Amino acid sequence: MLPYRAMRIRGLEPLLVVAAAVVITVVMTWPLAPKAAYAGRTDTNDGQFSIWNVSWVARALVNDPRGLYDANIFYPHRGTLAYSEANIGAGALAVPFYWASGGNPYLAHNAVLLLAFVLAAAGTYALVRHLTGNRYAAAVSGVAFAFCPHVFSHIPHIQLMLTAGLPWSLLAMHRFVDRQSAATGAALAGVLAAQALSCGYYGIFAGLVVSSGVIVYGLTRGLWRRWTYWAAASAAAAASMLIVLPFFQPYLALQQDTGFARTLQDAQRWSAQWRSYLASAAWAHRWVLPHLDSWGEVLYPGTAATVLGAVGLFTGSTIGDARRSRGHVAFYGGMAVLAFWTSLGPAAGLYAVLFQVVPGFSWLRAPSRFGLLVALALAVLAGFAVTRLLGRVRRAPLVGSLLVLAALCDLSVAPLFLVEARPLAPAYQSLEKWPPGPVVEFPFFYLRTDFPRHAEYMLNSTAHWRPLINGYSDYIPPDFRAMVIPVSSFPNPESFAILKSFRTQYVIFHLDLYDRRAVVDLKERIDSYRDYLRPIRIEDPVWLFQIVAWPPQR
């Protein structure tokens, strides 16, 4: 039996791990925590989109769950949340923060961002603790994966921050392989579903690695002879799909209606290069960047993870139960190799095969993101290396603590670059007091390269949640593309006719987004249509009008 003190520490371990993960996250993402209520990566349109997206889902899940996918963009289209990643998982995590803060979109988003790091670190810790039994090895692995450079490079993309489902899915898979029961099967199904609802890419990744693990461990441990093993695994897979299916149905409907899908040509553009695996913005590594012509994606796993992962691959099979350790090292080594190969895209071959065979691949665009699995596999293998090392030294706690500190220093990017939110224009405060109705904001960006700039209006709409004619997403409706040029000239007869068909009631002009000559022309046109546009709030640089009548059509 364990001594009483050891039993007490073991019982408190989950709480201590979470507490440590919270502290480390605050330090590694500084100054995000103190600025969570009013700052973010709004210097990018994707960052603005993410804040809007998380807030929409958090609000709709409580306020109108049946209308969850009828987001307030591209009005009068419906089901517009499915035009991009829905981020159901992020929105669900944000619910208490969004409502407790009175609908603060920045706090809702940033709370999920911080939680993403905490859950990933804790999940990887739990996975490696299960595989090696060593707390320090688990801590090194948790830091190596949760704070890897790839994750930091995607701060503006909330769905790509939710990596925690990958280590938690693998942990659930290992527990299921060790013991098939209703509890382990349900846990596996639940974690897989949670990851799929948090990020479509990582949901597919989790499905691939877990199904591979079930097959590999089933064969190597002789479990393949038991029909109950395959039945339980199939039941877990079916349960996870049943959980996800209602949330995936809008995407199937969109594909059926529009034929929207990715092609291998799209994937080739977003494939990794060998340089990608040398790119990192961490302070310890960024000196390499000027020496790389181009890298496309940031995929360097970190020096600690790379070195220790390589050592673990060649020596990790000697720890504990050699047969089991050998199986784990082989599985995670194979995972690293196959993920690296797949990340290189269609030209390398494996991705093209998976595109034809695996359901869901036609929705993917960026093979380079498989590089995250390389980082996870190396982090796990690093845990085996650390376990072996600590078994050979006298002061294992001191050496283990130093290795954790070294991993943290290796991956540090702090302070994070954040943009503080500007005060909300008085026009939006005035709009809240008027009856509901569709809103359109100008300038109405009509060049394809400028479409992402509509995300700024989406973020502004979190102040009122009115239907918005503007919109930005992965999928742009054809009729939106067709109308952008005539609408951009509002007010004039043609644009009035289009907005009339949408029953538009409110118009917002951002004078600071026009050039000086365009502002003069705009004011002249507004004055010529003053009988149809009632000013509500004329306070530079944002003007708000209500459309009170429609000019006769010629």
Coordinates of C-alpha atoms in Angstrom, one line a residue:
M1 CA 0.0 0.0 0.0
L2 CA 1.1 3.6 -0.6
P3 CA 2.1 5.6 2.5
Y4 CA -0.5 8.0 3.7
R5 CA 1.4 11.1 2.6
A6 CA 1.8 9.6 -0.9
M7 CA -1.9 8.8 -1.1
R8 CA -2.7 12.4 -0.1
I9 CA -0.4 13.8 -2.8
R10 CA -1.9 11.5 -5.4
G11 CA -5.4 12.5 -4.4
L12 CA -4.6 16.2 -4.7
E13 CA -2.5 15.8 -7.9
P14 CA -5.3 16.8 -10.4
L15 CA -6.0 20.0 -8.5
L16 CA -2.3 20.8 -8.2
V17 CA -1.8 20.1 -11.9
V18 CA -4.7 22.4 -12.9
A19 CA -3.5 25.1 -10.6
A20 CA 0.0 24.9 -12.0
A21 CA -1.3 24.9 -15.5
V22 CA -3.3 28.1 -14.7
V23 CA -0.2 29.9 -13.3
I24 CA 2.0 28.8 -16.2
T25 CA -0.7 29.9 -18.7
V26 CA -0.9 33.3 -17.2
V27 CA 2.9 33.7 -17.4
M28 CA 3.3 32.3 -20.9
T29 CA 0.5 34.4 -22.3
W30 CA 1.2 37.7 -20.4
P31 CA -0.4 40.2 -20.5
L32 CA -3.5 38.5 -21.8
A33 CA -5.0 37.7 -18.3
P34 CA -5.1 41.3 -17.0
K35 CA -6.3 42.6 -20.3
A36 CA -8.8 39.9 -21.1
A37 CA -11.8 42.2 -20.9
Y38 CA -10.6 44.8 -23.4
A39 CA -7.9 43.5 -25.7
G40 CA -7.3 40.9 -28.4
R41 CA -5.7 40.2 -31.8
T42 CA -8.0 42.6 -33.5
D43 CA -5.2 43.7 -35.8
T44 CA -6.3 40.8 -38.0
N45 CA -9.7 40.2 -39.5
D46 CA -9.6 36.5 -38.4
G47 CA -9.1 37.7 -34.8
Q48 CA -12.1 40.0 -35.1
F49 CA -14.1 37.1 -36.6
S50 CA -13.1 34.8 -33.8
I51 CA -14.3 37.2 -31.1
W52 CA -17.6 37.7 -32.9
N53 CA -18.0 33.9 -33.4
V54 CA -17.4 32.9 -29.8
S55 CA -19.8 35.6 -28.6
W56 CA -22.5 34.6 -31.0
V57 CA -22.4 31.0 -30.0
A58 CA -22.3 31.8 -26.3
R59 CA -25.3 34.1 -26.6
A60 CA -27.3 31.8 -28.9
L61 CA -26.8 28.6 -26.8
V62 CA -28.6 30.3 -23.9
N63 CA -30.9 32.8 -25.7
D64 CA -31.9 30.9 -28.8
P65 CA -30.4 27.5 -29.2
R66 CA -32.7 26.6 -32.1
G67 CA -31.4 29.6 -34.0
L68 CA -27.8 28.8 -33.3
Y69 CA -26.7 28.5 -36.9
D70 CA -28.8 31.5 -38.1
A71 CA -26.0 33.9 -37.3
N72 CA -26.6 37.6 -37.9
I73 CA -24.3 38.0 -41.0
F74 CA -25.0 37.9 -44.7
Y75 CA -28.7 38.8 -44.0
P76 CA -31.2 37.5 -45.3
H77 CA -29.3 34.2 -45.6
R78 CA -29.9 31.6 -42.9
G79 CA -27.6 29.0 -41.6
T80 CA -24.7 31.4 -42.0
L81 CA -22.7 30.1 -38.9
A82 CA -22.0 27.0 -41.1
Y83 CA -20.2 29.2 -43.6
S84 CA -17.1 28.8 -41.4
E85 CA -16.0 26.8 -38.4
A86 CA -19.0 27.0 -36.0
N87 CA -16.8 26.9 -32.8
I88 CA -19.5 25.2 -30.8
G89 CA -16.9 24.1 -28.2
A90 CA -15.4 27.5 -27.7
G91 CA -18.9 29.1 -27.5
A92 CA -20.0 26.5 -24.9
L93 CA -16.9 27.2 -22.8
A94 CA -17.5 30.9 -23.1
V95 CA -21.2 30.8 -21.9
P96 CA -20.5 31.6 -18.2
F97 CA -18.0 34.3 -19.0
Y98 CA -20.2 36.0 -21.6
W99 CA -23.3 36.2 -19.5
A100 CA -21.5 37.0 -16.2
S101 CA -19.8 39.9 -17.9
G102 CA -23.0 41.3 -19.4
G103 CA -22.1 40.2 -22.9
N104 CA -18.5 41.3 -23.1
P105 CA -17.2 39.7 -26.3
Y106 CA -13.5 40.2 -25.5
L107 CA -13.8 38.6 -22.0
A108 CA -15.8 35.7 -23.4
H109 CA -13.2 35.0 -26.1
N110 CA -10.1 35.5 -24.0
A111 CA -11.4 33.3 -21.2
V112 CA -11.7 30.4 -23.7
L113 CA -8.2 31.2 -25.0
L114 CA -6.7 30.9 -21.6
L115 CA -8.7 27.8 -20.9
A116 CA -7.4 26.3 -24.1
F117 CA -3.8 26.4 -22.8
V118 CA -4.8 25.1 -19.4
L119 CA -6.8 22.1 -20.7
A120 CA -4.1 21.2 -23.3
A121 CA -1.3 21.3 -20.6
A122 CA -3.4 19.3 -18.2
G123 CA -4.5 16.8 -20.8
T124 CA -1.0 16.1 -22.0
Y125 CA 0.2 15.8 -18.4
A126 CA -2.5 13.2 -17.8
L127 CA -1.7 11.3 -20.9
V128 CA 2.1 11.1 -20.2
R129 CA 1.5 10.4 -16.5
H130 CA -0.7 7.5 -17.6
L131 CA 2.0 6.1 -20.0
T132 CA 5.1 6.7 -17.8
G133 CA 4.0 7.1 -14.3
N134 CA 6.4 10.0 -13.8
R135 CA 5.1 13.5 -12.7
Y136 CA 8.1 15.5 -13.9
A137 CA 8.1 13.8 -17.3
A138 CA 4.4 14.5 -17.6
A139 CA 5.0 18.2 -16.7
V140 CA 7.7 18.6 -19.4
S141 CA 5.4 17.0 -22.0
G142 CA 2.4 19.2 -20.9
V143 CA 4.5 22.3 -21.4
A144 CA 6.0 21.1 -24.7
F145 CA 2.7 20.5 -26.3
A146 CA 0.4 23.1 -24.8
F147 CA 2.8 26.0 -25.6
C148 CA 4.4 24.8 -28.8
P149 CA 5.1 27.6 -31.4
H150 CA 2.4 26.4 -33.8
V151 CA -0.3 27.1 -31.2
F152 CA 1.0 30.6 -30.5
S153 CA 1.1 31.4 -34.3
H154 CA -2.7 30.9 -34.4
I155 CA -3.8 33.1 -31.5
P156 CA -6.3 34.9 -33.8
H157 CA -8.0 31.5 -34.7
I158 CA -9.8 30.3 -31.7
Q159 CA -10.7 26.9 -33.1
L160 CA -7.0 26.1 -33.7
M161 CA -6.3 27.0 -30.1
L162 CA -8.5 24.2 -28.8
T163 CA -5.9 21.4 -29.0
A164 CA -6.8 19.8 -25.7
G165 CA -9.1 17.2 -27.2
L166 CA -6.1 15.5 -28.9
P167 CA -4.2 14.4 -25.7
W168 CA -7.5 13.8 -23.8
S169 CA -8.7 11.6 -26.7
L170 CA -5.5 9.6 -26.7
L171 CA -5.7 9.2 -22.9
A172 CA -9.3 7.9 -23.3
M173 CA -8.1 5.5 -26.0
H174 CA -5.4 4.1 -23.8
R175 CA -7.8 3.6 -20.9
F176 CA -10.2 2.0 -23.2
V177 CA -7.5 -0.4 -24.6
D178 CA -6.5 -1.3 -21.0
R179 CA -10.1 -2.0 -20.0
Q180 CA -13.2 -2.1 -22.2
S181 CA -16.2 -0.9 -20.2
A182 CA -19.2 1.3 -20.5
A183 CA -17.3 4.0 -18.6
T184 CA -14.2 4.0 -20.8
G185 CA -16.2 3.7 -24.0
A186 CA -18.4 6.6 -23.0
A187 CA -15.4 8.7 -22.0
L188 CA -13.8 8.0 -25.4
A189 CA -17.0 8.9 -27.3
G190 CA -17.5 12.1 -25.3
V191 CA -13.9 13.4 -25.7
L192 CA -13.9 12.7 -29.5
A193 CA -17.2 14.5 -29.9
A194 CA -16.0 17.4 -27.8
Q195 CA -12.9 17.8 -30.0
A196 CA -14.9 17.6 -33.2
L197 CA -17.2 20.3 -32.0
S198 CA -14.3 22.5 -31.0
C199 CA -12.3 22.2 -34.2
G200 CA -13.2 20.3 -37.3
Y201 CA -9.5 19.8 -38.2
Y202 CA -8.6 18.4 -34.8
G203 CA -11.7 16.3 -34.7
I204 CA -10.5 14.5 -37.8
F205 CA -7.0 14.3 -36.4
A206 CA -8.4 12.8 -33.2
G207 CA -10.5 10.3 -35.1
L208 CA -7.5 9.2 -37.2
V209 CA -5.0 8.7 -34.3
V210 CA -7.6 7.1 -32.0
S211 CA -8.8 4.7 -34.6
S212 CA -5.2 3.9 -35.5
G213 CA -4.4 3.3 -31.9
V214 CA -7.4 1.0 -31.4
I215 CA -6.2 -1.1 -34.3
V216 CA -2.5 -1.1 -33.5
Y217 CA -2.9 -1.9 -29.8
G218 CA -5.7 -4.4 -30.6
L219 CA -3.3 -6.3 -32.8
T220 CA -0.2 -6.0 -30.7
R221 CA -1.9 -7.0 -27.5
G222 CA -4.0 -9.8 -28.9
L223 CA -7.3 -8.0 -28.3
W224 CA -8.3 -8.4 -31.9
R225 CA -9.5 -11.9 -31.1
R226 CA -12.2 -10.6 -28.9
W227 CA -15.4 -9.5 -30.7
T228 CA -16.3 -7.5 -27.6
Y229 CA -13.3 -5.3 -28.2
W230 CA -14.3 -4.3 -31.7
A231 CA -18.0 -4.0 -30.7
A232 CA -17.1 -1.7 -27.8
A233 CA -14.8 0.4 -30.1
S234 CA -17.5 0.6 -32.8
A235 CA -20.1 1.6 -30.2
A236 CA -17.8 4.5 -28.9
A237 CA -17.3 5.7 -32.5
A238 CA -21.0 5.5 -33.3
A239 CA -21.9 7.4 -30.1
S240 CA -19.4 10.2 -30.9
M241 CA -20.8 10.6 -34.4
L242 CA -24.3 10.7 -33.1
I243 CA -23.4 13.5 -30.7
V244 CA -21.7 15.5 -33.5
L245 CA -24.2 14.8 -36.3
P246 CA -26.9 17.4 -35.4
F247 CA -24.2 20.1 -35.3
F248 CA -22.7 18.8 -38.6
Q249 CA -26.0 18.7 -40.5
P250 CA -25.9 22.4 -41.5
Y251 CA -22.6 21.7 -43.2
L252 CA -24.0 18.7 -45.1
A253 CA -26.9 20.9 -46.2
L254 CA -24.6 23.6 -47.3
Q255 CA -22.5 21.2 -49.3
Q256 CA -25.6 19.7 -50.9
D257 CA -27.0 23.1 -51.8
T258 CA -23.8 24.7 -53.1
G259 CA -21.3 22.0 -53.7
F260 CA -18.9 23.7 -51.4
A261 CA -15.8 21.6 -50.9
R262 CA -12.0 21.8 -50.9
T263 CA -9.9 20.5 -53.7
L264 CA -6.4 18.9 -53.8
Q265 CA -5.2 22.1 -55.5
D266 CA -6.4 24.1 -52.6
A267 CA -4.6 21.8 -50.2
Q268 CA -1.3 22.1 -52.1
R269 CA -1.2 25.8 -51.5
W270 CA -1.5 25.3 -47.7
S271 CA 0.9 22.4 -47.4
A272 CA 4.0 22.5 -45.1
Q273 CA 7.5 22.8 -46.4
W274 CA 10.7 21.6 -44.7
R275 CA 11.3 25.2 -43.7
S276 CA 8.0 25.1 -41.8
Y277 CA 9.6 22.8 -39.3
L278 CA 12.3 25.4 -38.5
A279 CA 10.0 28.4 -38.1
S280 CA 9.1 29.7 -34.7
A281 CA 8.4 33.0 -33.1
A282 CA 9.6 32.0 -29.6
W283 CA 12.4 34.2 -28.3
A284 CA 14.8 31.2 -28.3
H285 CA 14.2 30.3 -31.9
R286 CA 13.2 33.4 -33.9
W287 CA 16.8 34.2 -34.8
V288 CA 16.3 31.5 -37.5
L289 CA 13.5 33.3 -39.3
P290 CA 15.7 35.7 -41.3
H291 CA 17.6 32.8 -42.7
L292 CA 14.4 31.1 -44.1
D293 CA 13.2 32.3 -47.5
S294 CA 9.6 31.3 -46.7
W295 CA 8.0 28.9 -44.3
G296 CA 4.3 29.2 -44.8
E297 CA 3.4 27.6 -41.4
V298 CA 5.0 27.7 -38.0
L299 CA 5.7 24.1 -37.1
Y300 CA 9.0 23.9 -35.1
P301 CA 8.1 21.7 -32.1
G302 CA 10.6 23.5 -29.8
T303 CA 14.2 22.5 -29.1
A304 CA 13.4 20.7 -25.8
A305 CA 10.6 18.6 -27.5
T306 CA 12.7 17.8 -30.5
V307 CA 15.8 16.7 -28.6
L308 CA 14.1 14.9 -25.9
G309 CA 11.6 13.4 -28.3
A310 CA 14.4 12.0 -30.4
V311 CA 16.0 10.6 -27.3
G312 CA 12.7 9.1 -26.2
L313 CA 12.2 7.4 -29.6
F314 CA 15.5 5.5 -29.3
T315 CA 15.7 4.9 -25.5
G316 CA 12.1 5.2 -24.2
S317 CA 11.3 1.5 -24.7
T318 CA 13.6 0.5 -21.9
I319 CA 11.5 2.1 -19.0
G320 CA 9.1 0.2 -16.8
D321 CA 7.3 -2.7 -18.6
A322 CA 9.6 -2.9 -21.6
R323 CA 6.9 -4.6 -23.8
R324 CA 4.4 -1.9 -23.1
S325 CA 6.9 0.9 -23.4
R326 CA 8.1 -0.4 -26.7
G327 CA 4.6 -0.4 -28.0
H328 CA 3.9 3.2 -26.9
V329 CA 7.2 4.4 -28.4
A330 CA 6.5 2.7 -31.7
F331 CA 3.0 4.1 -31.8
Y332 CA 3.9 7.7 -31.1
G333 CA 7.1 7.5 -33.3
G334 CA 4.9 6.2 -36.2
M335 CA 2.4 9.0 -35.4
A336 CA 5.1 11.6 -35.8
V337 CA 6.4 10.2 -39.1
L338 CA 3.0 9.8 -40.7
A339 CA 1.8 13.2 -39.5
F340 CA 4.9 14.9 -40.9
W341 CA 4.4 13.1 -44.2
T342 CA 0.8 14.1 -44.4
S343 CA 1.5 17.7 -43.5
L344 CA 3.6 18.0 -46.7
G345 CA 0.3 17.9 -48.7
P346 CA -0.8 16.2 -51.9
A347 CA 2.6 16.3 -53.6
A348 CA 4.1 14.0 -51.0
G349 CA 1.4 11.4 -51.7
L350 CA -0.1 10.3 -48.3
Y351 CA -2.4 13.3 -48.1
A352 CA -3.8 12.6 -51.5
V353 CA -4.6 9.0 -50.5
L354 CA -6.3 10.1 -47.3
F355 CA -8.3 12.8 -49.3
Q356 CA -9.8 10.0 -51.4
V357 CA -10.4 7.5 -48.5
V358 CA -11.2 9.4 -45.3
P359 CA -14.7 11.1 -45.0
G360 CA -14.4 14.7 -44.2
F361 CA -11.1 15.4 -45.9
S362 CA -12.9 17.4 -48.6
W363 CA -13.6 20.1 -46.0
L364 CA -9.9 20.5 -45.1
R365 CA -7.7 23.1 -46.7
A366 CA -4.4 23.1 -44.8
P367 CA -2.4 19.9 -44.6
S368 CA 0.3 21.8 -42.8
R369 CA -1.9 21.6 -39.6
F370 CA -1.0 17.9 -39.3
G371 CA 2.3 19.3 -38.0
L372 CA 0.5 19.8 -34.6
L373 CA 0.4 16.0 -34.3
V374 CA 4.2 15.9 -34.8
A375 CA 4.5 18.3 -31.9
L376 CA 2.2 16.1 -29.7
A377 CA 4.0 12.9 -30.6
L378 CA 7.4 14.4 -29.8
A379 CA 6.0 15.8 -26.5
V380 CA 4.9 12.3 -25.5
L381 CA 8.2 10.8 -26.6
A382 CA 10.0 13.5 -24.6
G383 CA 8.1 12.2 -21.5
F384 CA 9.7 8.8 -22.0
A385 CA 13.2 10.3 -22.4
V386 CA 12.7 12.4 -19.2
T387 CA 11.4 9.3 -17.3
R388 CA 14.5 7.3 -18.3
L389 CA 16.8 10.2 -17.4
L390 CA 15.3 10.8 -14.0
G391 CA 15.7 7.1 -13.2
R392 CA 19.4 7.5 -13.6
V393 CA 20.1 10.6 -11.5
R394 CA 20.3 11.2 -7.8
R395 CA 18.3 14.4 -7.4
A396 CA 15.4 13.5 -9.7
P397 CA 13.0 16.2 -8.4
L398 CA 15.6 19.0 -8.9
V399 CA 16.5 17.7 -12.4
G400 CA 12.9 17.3 -13.3
S401 CA 12.0 20.8 -12.2
L402 CA 14.9 22.2 -14.2
L403 CA 13.7 20.4 -17.3
V404 CA 10.3 21.9 -16.9
L405 CA 11.8 25.4 -16.5
A406 CA 14.0 24.8 -19.6
A407 CA 11.0 23.8 -21.6
L408 CA 9.1 26.9 -20.5
C409 CA 12.1 29.2 -21.4
D410 CA 12.5 27.4 -24.7
L411 CA 8.9 28.2 -25.8
S412 CA 8.3 31.7 -24.3
V413 CA 6.9 34.4 -26.6
A414 CA 5.7 36.7 -23.9
P415 CA 4.7 39.5 -23.9
L416 CA 1.9 38.6 -26.4
F417 CA 1.0 41.3 -28.9
L418 CA -2.5 42.6 -28.2
V419 CA -4.6 45.5 -29.4
E420 CA -6.7 47.3 -26.9
A421 CA -10.3 47.8 -27.9
R422 CA -11.3 51.3 -29.0
P423 CA -14.3 52.9 -27.3
L424 CA -17.5 51.9 -29.0
A425 CA -18.8 54.7 -31.3
P426 CA -21.9 56.5 -29.9
A427 CA -23.8 55.5 -33.0
Y428 CA -23.9 51.9 -31.8
Q429 CA -25.2 53.0 -28.4
S430 CA -27.9 54.9 -30.1
L431 CA -28.8 52.0 -32.3
E432 CA -29.5 49.8 -29.3
K433 CA -32.4 52.1 -28.4
W434 CA -34.2 51.8 -31.7
P435 CA -36.6 49.0 -32.9
P436 CA -35.0 45.8 -34.3
G437 CA -34.1 45.8 -38.0
P438 CA -31.4 44.8 -40.5
V439 CA -28.3 47.0 -40.6
V440 CA -25.8 47.7 -43.3
E441 CA -22.4 49.3 -42.7
F442 CA -20.2 51.3 -45.1
P443 CA -17.8 51.4 -46.8
F444 CA -19.1 48.1 -48.2
F445 CA -15.8 46.5 -49.2
Y446 CA -16.3 45.0 -52.7
L447 CA -12.8 43.8 -53.7
R448 CA -12.4 40.1 -53.0
T449 CA -9.1 40.8 -51.2
D450 CA -11.0 43.3 -49.0
F451 CA -13.9 40.9 -48.1
P452 CA -12.3 40.0 -44.7
R453 CA -12.6 43.7 -43.7
H454 CA -16.3 43.1 -43.1
A455 CA -15.2 41.2 -40.0
E456 CA -14.8 44.6 -38.2
Y457 CA -18.5 45.3 -38.7
M458 CA -19.3 41.8 -37.4
L459 CA -17.3 42.5 -34.2
N460 CA -19.1 45.8 -33.9
S461 CA -22.4 44.0 -34.2
T462 CA -21.8 42.3 -30.8
A463 CA -23.1 45.6 -29.4
H464 CA -26.6 45.2 -30.8
W465 CA -26.9 41.7 -32.6
R466 CA -29.1 43.1 -35.3
P467 CA -29.2 41.2 -38.6
L468 CA -26.2 42.5 -40.7
I469 CA -26.1 42.7 -44.5
N470 CA -22.3 42.6 -44.3
G471 CA -20.4 39.4 -43.7
Y472 CA -17.2 37.5 -44.0
S473 CA -16.5 33.7 -43.8
D474 CA -14.8 30.8 -45.6
Y475 CA -17.8 30.5 -47.9
I476 CA -19.1 33.7 -49.6
P477 CA -22.6 33.4 -51.0
P478 CA -22.7 34.0 -54.8
D479 CA -25.5 36.6 -54.5
F480 CA -23.3 38.5 -52.0
R481 CA -20.5 38.6 -54.5
A482 CA -22.9 39.8 -57.2
M483 CA -24.2 42.7 -55.2
V484 CA -21.1 44.1 -53.5
I485 CA -20.2 46.6 -56.2
P486 CA -23.6 48.2 -56.7
V487 CA -24.3 48.3 -52.9
S488 CA -20.9 49.9 -52.3
S489 CA -22.1 53.1 -54.1
F490 CA -24.9 53.7 -51.6
P491 CA -26.8 55.9 -51.6
N492 CA -28.0 55.7 -55.2
P493 CA -31.1 54.2 -56.9
E494 CA -29.5 50.8 -57.6
S495 CA -28.2 50.3 -54.1
F496 CA -31.5 51.5 -52.6
A497 CA -33.3 48.9 -54.6
I498 CA -31.0 46.1 -53.4
L499 CA -31.3 47.2 -49.7
K500 CA -35.1 47.5 -50.1
S501 CA -35.2 43.8 -51.1
F502 CA -33.5 43.0 -47.8
R503 CA -35.8 45.3 -45.8
T504 CA -32.8 47.2 -44.5
Q505 CA -33.7 49.8 -41.8
Y506 CA -30.4 51.2 -40.5
V507 CA -27.2 52.4 -42.3
I508 CA -23.9 53.1 -40.6
F509 CA -21.1 55.1 -42.3
H510 CA -17.5 55.0 -41.1
L511 CA -16.1 58.2 -42.5
D512 CA -12.6 57.3 -41.3
L513 CA -12.5 54.3 -43.6
Y514 CA -13.1 56.4 -46.7
D515 CA -10.4 58.5 -48.3
R516 CA -10.8 62.3 -48.2
R517 CA -12.3 62.7 -51.7
A518 CA -14.7 59.8 -51.2
V519 CA -16.0 61.5 -48.0
V520 CA -16.8 64.7 -49.9
D521 CA -18.7 62.7 -52.5
L522 CA -20.5 60.6 -49.9
K523 CA -21.7 63.6 -48.0
E524 CA -23.1 65.1 -51.2
R525 CA -25.0 61.9 -52.0
I526 CA -26.4 61.6 -48.5
D527 CA -27.6 65.2 -48.7
S528 CA -29.3 64.5 -52.1
Y529 CA -31.2 61.6 -50.4
R530 CA -32.1 63.4 -47.2
D531 CA -35.8 62.8 -47.7
Y532 CA -35.1 59.0 -47.4
L533 CA -32.4 58.9 -44.7
R534 CA -33.2 60.1 -41.2
P535 CA -30.1 61.0 -39.1
I536 CA -30.1 59.3 -35.7
R537 CA -26.5 60.0 -34.6
I538 CA -24.2 62.2 -36.7
E539 CA -21.0 62.2 -34.7
D540 CA -17.7 61.9 -36.6
P541 CA -16.3 59.5 -37.6
V542 CA -19.4 57.2 -37.4
W543 CA -22.8 58.3 -38.7
L544 CA -26.1 56.4 -38.1
F545 CA -29.2 56.8 -40.3
Q546 CA -32.6 55.2 -40.5
I547 CA -34.1 54.5 -43.9
V548 CA -37.5 56.0 -43.7
A549 CA -38.6 55.7 -47.3
W550 CA -37.5 54.3 -50.6
P551 CA -36.9 56.5 -53.7
P552 CA -39.0 55.7 -56.7
Q553 CA -37.4 53.4 -59.2
R554 CA -36.7 54.8 -62.7

